Amino acid sequence: LLHAAGRGRDLVKGLTDFARKDIPESRFLDLNEVVRKEAELLNRTTLQKVAVELVLQEDLPKVKGDESSISNALMNLCVNALDAMPSGGRLRLSTGIGVDGLLTLAVGDTGLGMTPEVMQRAMEPFFTTKPVGKGTGLGLALVYGVMKSHGGKVEIRSEPGQGTEILLSFPHPGADPDRKSTRLNSSHANIS
């Protein structure tokens, strides 16, 4: 109950952070540790329908950011992935360093996938393909807001019937500071 109450507090905090577009409690974080904590929670709540796989690159540089915002973004992506696998499947959480030197966190599933039309609108606030009462349409918009406030980017890779991978890229202290200011320069995330 305490953990659920804390998650509710963090969700409200995420909504206010999204509205403010800043990082309220920035500190250096181990991205792998954030992923491990969320994976532990997922393993206890997926009812064995979905296998959670971790592929974490060790010795990553630290990310400067707000842990609860990043955790909420990750959990939003995981919940969407679980919803896309109603009959079960595999959820893969991985970290690494991208070719552009940014730290990456990828959430991949073996679910239903998205059409190009859905991918184009996926980050819009209140857009959802879920039935009434099932989704708010805020999950991916919050993820986009978190990444924008952290100077990062979001990429979606998906095909109908082939699952989805969402890649979050974070700058780290060794990254080119000019790079992060140009990553999200439009009202929508970079979608590939």
mmCIF file of C-alpha atoms in Angstrom:
data_model
loop_
_atom_site.group_PDB
_atom_site.id
_atom_site.type_symbol
_atom_site.label_atom_id
_atom_site.label_comp_id
_atom_site.label_asym_id
_atom_site.label_seq_id
_atom_site.Cartn_x
_atom_site.Cartn_y
_atom_site.Cartn_z
ATOM 1 C CA LEU A 1 0.000 0.000 0.000
ATOM 2 C CA LEU A 2 2.808 2.378 0.853
ATOM 3 C CA HIS A 3 4.541 1.631 -2.431
ATOM 4 C CA ALA A 4 1.280 2.169 -4.371
ATOM 5 C CA ALA A 5 0.702 5.467 -2.553
ATOM 6 C CA GLY A 6 4.241 6.522 -3.410
ATOM 7 C CA ARG A 7 3.651 5.647 -7.079
ATOM 8 C CA GLY A 8 0.460 7.735 -7.035
ATOM 9 C CA ARG A 9 2.401 10.663 -5.581
ATOM 10 C CA ASP A 10 5.040 10.220 -8.275
ATOM 11 C CA LEU A 11 2.370 10.182 -11.011
ATOM 12 C CA VAL A 12 0.936 13.492 -9.818
ATOM 13 C CA LYS A 13 4.493 14.829 -9.603
ATOM 14 C CA GLY A 14 5.072 13.612 -13.171
ATOM 15 C CA LEU A 15 2.025 15.523 -14.406
ATOM 16 C CA THR A 16 3.178 18.726 -12.730
ATOM 17 C CA ASP A 17 6.741 18.209 -13.998
ATOM 18 C CA PHE A 18 5.333 17.709 -17.520
ATOM 19 C CA ALA A 19 3.487 21.018 -17.211
ATOM 20 C CA ARG A 20 6.631 22.806 -15.938
ATOM 21 C CA LYS A 21 9.068 21.207 -18.421
ATOM 22 C CA ASP A 22 11.970 21.183 -15.957
ATOM 23 C CA ILE A 23 13.866 18.691 -13.788
ATOM 24 C CA PRO A 24 12.821 19.303 -10.164
ATOM 25 C CA GLU A 25 15.313 17.060 -8.323
ATOM 26 C CA SER A 26 18.313 16.547 -10.569
ATOM 27 C CA ARG A 27 21.184 14.354 -9.393
ATOM 28 C CA PHE A 28 23.562 11.782 -10.870
ATOM 29 C CA LEU A 29 21.859 8.400 -11.359
ATOM 30 C CA ASP A 30 22.857 4.886 -12.289
ATOM 31 C CA LEU A 31 20.474 4.141 -15.174
ATOM 32 C CA ASN A 32 20.943 0.379 -14.704
ATOM 33 C CA GLU A 33 19.821 0.632 -11.082
ATOM 34 C CA VAL A 34 16.658 2.509 -12.108
ATOM 35 C CA VAL A 35 15.912 -0.256 -14.640
ATOM 36 C CA ARG A 36 16.582 -3.029 -12.103
ATOM 37 C CA LYS A 37 14.153 -1.499 -9.585
ATOM 38 C CA GLU A 38 11.353 -1.255 -12.159
ATOM 39 C CA ALA A 39 12.068 -4.761 -13.472
ATOM 40 C CA GLU A 40 11.778 -6.170 -9.950
ATOM 41 C CA LEU A 41 8.355 -4.556 -9.588
ATOM 42 C CA LEU A 42 7.300 -5.860 -13.015
ATOM 43 C CA ASN A 43 8.409 -9.402 -12.201
ATOM 44 C CA ARG A 44 6.067 -9.393 -9.202
ATOM 45 C CA THR A 45 3.075 -7.976 -11.091
ATOM 46 C CA THR A 46 3.040 -9.519 -14.591
ATOM 47 C CA LEU A 47 1.532 -12.786 -13.308
ATOM 48 C CA GLN A 48 4.087 -14.836 -15.263
ATOM 49 C CA LYS A 49 2.368 -13.965 -18.581
ATOM 50 C CA VAL A 50 5.309 -11.891 -19.762
ATOM 51 C CA ALA A 51 9.001 -12.744 -19.435
ATOM 52 C CA VAL A 52 11.048 -9.693 -18.413
ATOM 53 C CA GLU A 53 14.550 -9.756 -19.911
ATOM 54 C CA LEU A 54 17.324 -7.367 -18.817
ATOM 55 C CA VAL A 55 20.266 -6.596 -21.109
ATOM 56 C CA LEU A 56 22.220 -3.945 -19.212
ATOM 57 C CA GLN A 57 25.597 -2.609 -20.288
ATOM 58 C CA GLU A 58 27.783 -2.374 -17.225
ATOM 59 C CA ASP A 59 29.959 0.624 -16.317
ATOM 60 C CA LEU A 60 27.696 3.182 -17.978
ATOM 61 C CA PRO A 61 28.386 6.819 -17.163
ATOM 62 C CA LYS A 62 25.869 8.347 -14.765
ATOM 63 C CA VAL A 63 22.817 10.213 -16.048
ATOM 64 C CA LYS A 64 21.960 13.574 -14.505
ATOM 65 C CA GLY A 65 18.242 13.691 -13.868
ATOM 66 C CA ASP A 66 15.261 13.083 -11.631
ATOM 67 C CA GLU A 67 14.935 9.418 -10.628
ATOM 68 C CA SER A 68 11.181 9.425 -10.054
ATOM 69 C CA SER A 69 10.516 11.095 -13.431
ATOM 70 C CA ILE A 70 12.695 8.576 -15.270
ATOM 71 C CA SER A 71 11.131 5.683 -13.311
ATOM 72 C CA ASN A 72 7.632 6.897 -14.188
ATOM 73 C CA ALA A 73 8.564 7.225 -17.866
ATOM 74 C CA LEU A 74 9.989 3.698 -17.861
ATOM 75 C CA MET A 75 6.936 2.263 -16.093
ATOM 76 C CA ASN A 76 4.596 3.995 -18.580
ATOM 77 C CA LEU A 77 6.468 2.327 -21.430
ATOM 78 C CA CYS A 78 6.368 -1.046 -19.682
ATOM 79 C CA VAL A 79 2.622 -0.814 -18.988
ATOM 80 C CA ASN A 80 1.989 0.007 -22.658
ATOM 81 C CA ALA A 81 4.168 -2.945 -23.679
ATOM 82 C CA LEU A 82 2.266 -5.282 -21.341
ATOM 83 C CA ASP A 83 -1.059 -4.043 -22.774
ATOM 84 C CA ALA A 84 0.259 -4.810 -26.271
ATOM 85 C CA MET A 85 0.864 -8.455 -25.248
ATOM 86 C CA PRO A 86 -2.537 -9.655 -23.958
ATOM 87 C CA SER A 87 -1.625 -13.308 -24.565
ATOM 88 C CA GLY A 88 1.868 -12.991 -23.102
ATOM 89 C CA GLY A 89 5.259 -12.443 -24.641
ATOM 90 C CA ARG A 90 8.665 -10.991 -23.862
ATOM 91 C CA LEU A 91 9.513 -7.535 -22.490
ATOM 92 C CA ARG A 92 13.142 -6.548 -23.032
ATOM 93 C CA LEU A 93 14.756 -3.681 -21.105
ATOM 94 C CA SER A 94 18.233 -2.744 -22.256
ATOM 95 C CA THR A 95 20.782 0.000 -21.671
ATOM 96 C CA GLY A 96 23.882 1.039 -23.567
ATOM 97 C CA ILE A 97 25.697 3.839 -25.333
ATOM 98 C CA GLY A 98 24.380 4.840 -28.742
ATOM 99 C CA VAL A 99 26.505 5.663 -31.778
ATOM 100 C CA ASP A 100 25.946 9.352 -31.033
ATOM 101 C CA GLY A 101 27.454 8.937 -27.549
ATOM 102 C CA LEU A 102 24.141 9.294 -25.741
ATOM 103 C CA LEU A 103 23.108 6.835 -23.029
ATOM 104 C CA THR A 104 20.223 4.667 -24.188
ATOM 105 C CA LEU A 105 17.394 2.875 -22.469
ATOM 106 C CA ALA A 106 15.282 0.673 -24.754
ATOM 107 C CA VAL A 107 11.936 -0.946 -23.975
ATOM 108 C CA GLY A 108 11.018 -3.633 -26.498
ATOM 109 C CA ASP A 109 8.058 -5.989 -26.663
ATOM 110 C CA THR A 110 6.823 -8.858 -28.818
ATOM 111 C CA GLY A 111 3.313 -7.430 -28.936
ATOM 112 C CA LEU A 112 0.842 -6.183 -31.506
ATOM 113 C CA GLY A 113 2.992 -3.354 -32.892
ATOM 114 C CA MET A 114 1.810 -0.017 -34.286
ATOM 115 C CA THR A 115 0.730 1.189 -37.686
ATOM 116 C CA PRO A 116 2.601 4.183 -39.150
ATOM 117 C CA GLU A 117 -0.504 6.319 -38.510
ATOM 118 C CA VAL A 118 -0.545 5.419 -34.807
ATOM 119 C CA MET A 119 3.219 6.003 -34.509
ATOM 120 C CA GLN A 120 2.803 9.524 -35.914
ATOM 121 C CA ARG A 121 0.331 10.428 -33.160
ATOM 122 C CA ALA A 122 1.636 8.264 -30.306
ATOM 123 C CA MET A 123 3.225 11.149 -28.344
ATOM 124 C CA GLU A 124 0.220 13.483 -28.628
ATOM 125 C CA PRO A 125 -1.443 14.199 -25.277
ATOM 126 C CA PHE A 126 -4.756 12.321 -24.875
ATOM 127 C CA PHE A 127 -4.254 10.191 -28.001
ATOM 128 C CA THR A 128 -4.953 6.538 -27.221
ATOM 129 C CA THR A 129 -5.919 3.398 -29.093
ATOM 130 C CA LYS A 130 -7.174 1.758 -25.898
ATOM 131 C CA PRO A 131 -10.885 1.367 -25.140
ATOM 132 C CA VAL A 132 -12.696 3.998 -23.053
ATOM 133 C CA GLY A 133 -11.767 3.647 -19.404
ATOM 134 C CA LYS A 134 -8.558 1.723 -20.162
ATOM 135 C CA GLY A 135 -6.098 4.459 -21.132
ATOM 136 C CA THR A 136 -5.776 8.204 -20.646
ATOM 137 C CA GLY A 137 -3.540 8.965 -23.599
ATOM 138 C CA LEU A 138 -1.056 10.667 -21.260
ATOM 139 C CA GLY A 139 1.548 7.910 -20.854
ATOM 140 C CA LEU A 140 3.663 8.536 -23.961
ATOM 141 C CA ALA A 141 3.122 12.296 -23.736
ATOM 142 C CA LEU A 142 4.586 12.163 -20.218
ATOM 143 C CA VAL A 143 7.527 10.103 -21.491
ATOM 144 C CA TYR A 144 8.140 12.737 -24.161
ATOM 145 C CA GLY A 145 7.949 15.516 -21.551
ATOM 146 C CA VAL A 146 10.421 13.734 -19.256
ATOM 147 C CA MET A 147 12.893 13.220 -22.082
ATOM 148 C CA LYS A 148 12.557 16.812 -23.267
ATOM 149 C CA SER A 149 13.222 18.117 -19.752
ATOM 150 C CA HIS A 150 16.300 15.863 -19.543
ATOM 151 C CA GLY A 151 17.651 17.113 -22.900
ATOM 152 C CA GLY A 152 17.106 13.714 -24.499
ATOM 153 C CA LYS A 153 15.084 12.177 -27.288
ATOM 154 C CA VAL A 154 12.503 9.454 -27.906
ATOM 155 C CA GLU A 155 12.413 7.142 -30.921
ATOM 156 C CA ILE A 156 9.695 4.616 -31.751
ATOM 157 C CA ARG A 157 10.343 1.565 -33.910
ATOM 158 C CA SER A 158 7.353 -0.636 -34.639
ATOM 159 C CA GLU A 159 5.503 -2.646 -37.244
ATOM 160 C CA PRO A 160 2.064 -4.237 -36.964
ATOM 161 C CA GLY A 161 2.426 -7.781 -35.669
ATOM 162 C CA GLN A 162 6.165 -7.347 -35.056
ATOM 163 C CA GLY A 163 6.235 -5.664 -31.650
ATOM 164 C CA THR A 164 7.521 -2.251 -30.633
ATOM 165 C CA GLU A 165 10.783 -0.819 -29.351
ATOM 166 C CA ILE A 166 10.946 2.616 -27.774
ATOM 167 C CA LEU A 167 14.412 4.066 -27.365
ATOM 168 C CA LEU A 168 15.115 6.790 -24.810
ATOM 169 C CA SER A 169 18.438 8.606 -25.271
ATOM 170 C CA PHE A 170 19.958 10.679 -22.458
ATOM 171 C CA PRO A 171 22.920 13.032 -22.588
ATOM 172 C CA HIS A 172 25.582 12.338 -19.987
ATOM 173 C CA PRO A 173 28.317 14.624 -18.611
ATOM 174 C CA GLY A 174 30.732 13.522 -21.355
ATOM 175 C CA ALA A 175 28.206 14.143 -24.166
ATOM 176 C CA ASP A 176 28.393 17.147 -26.465
ATOM 177 C CA PRO A 177 26.303 19.855 -24.733
ATOM 178 C CA ASP A 178 25.335 21.424 -28.087
ATOM 179 C CA ARG A 179 23.838 18.114 -29.206
ATOM 180 C CA LYS A 180 21.198 17.953 -26.482
ATOM 181 C CA SER A 181 19.744 21.388 -27.208
ATOM 182 C CA THR A 182 18.885 20.384 -30.789
ATOM 183 C CA ARG A 183 17.515 16.901 -30.094
ATOM 184 C CA LEU A 184 13.875 17.855 -29.513
ATOM 185 C CA ASN A 185 13.179 20.936 -31.532
ATOM 186 C CA SER A 186 9.595 20.245 -32.580
ATOM 187 C CA SER A 187 6.319 19.511 -30.887
ATOM 188 C CA HIS A 188 6.725 15.765 -31.490
ATOM 189 C CA ALA A 189 9.439 13.276 -30.644
ATOM 190 C CA ASN A 190 11.827 12.017 -33.263
ATOM 191 C CA ILE A 191 10.141 8.943 -34.688
ATOM 192 C CA SER A 192 11.988 6.492 -36.893
#
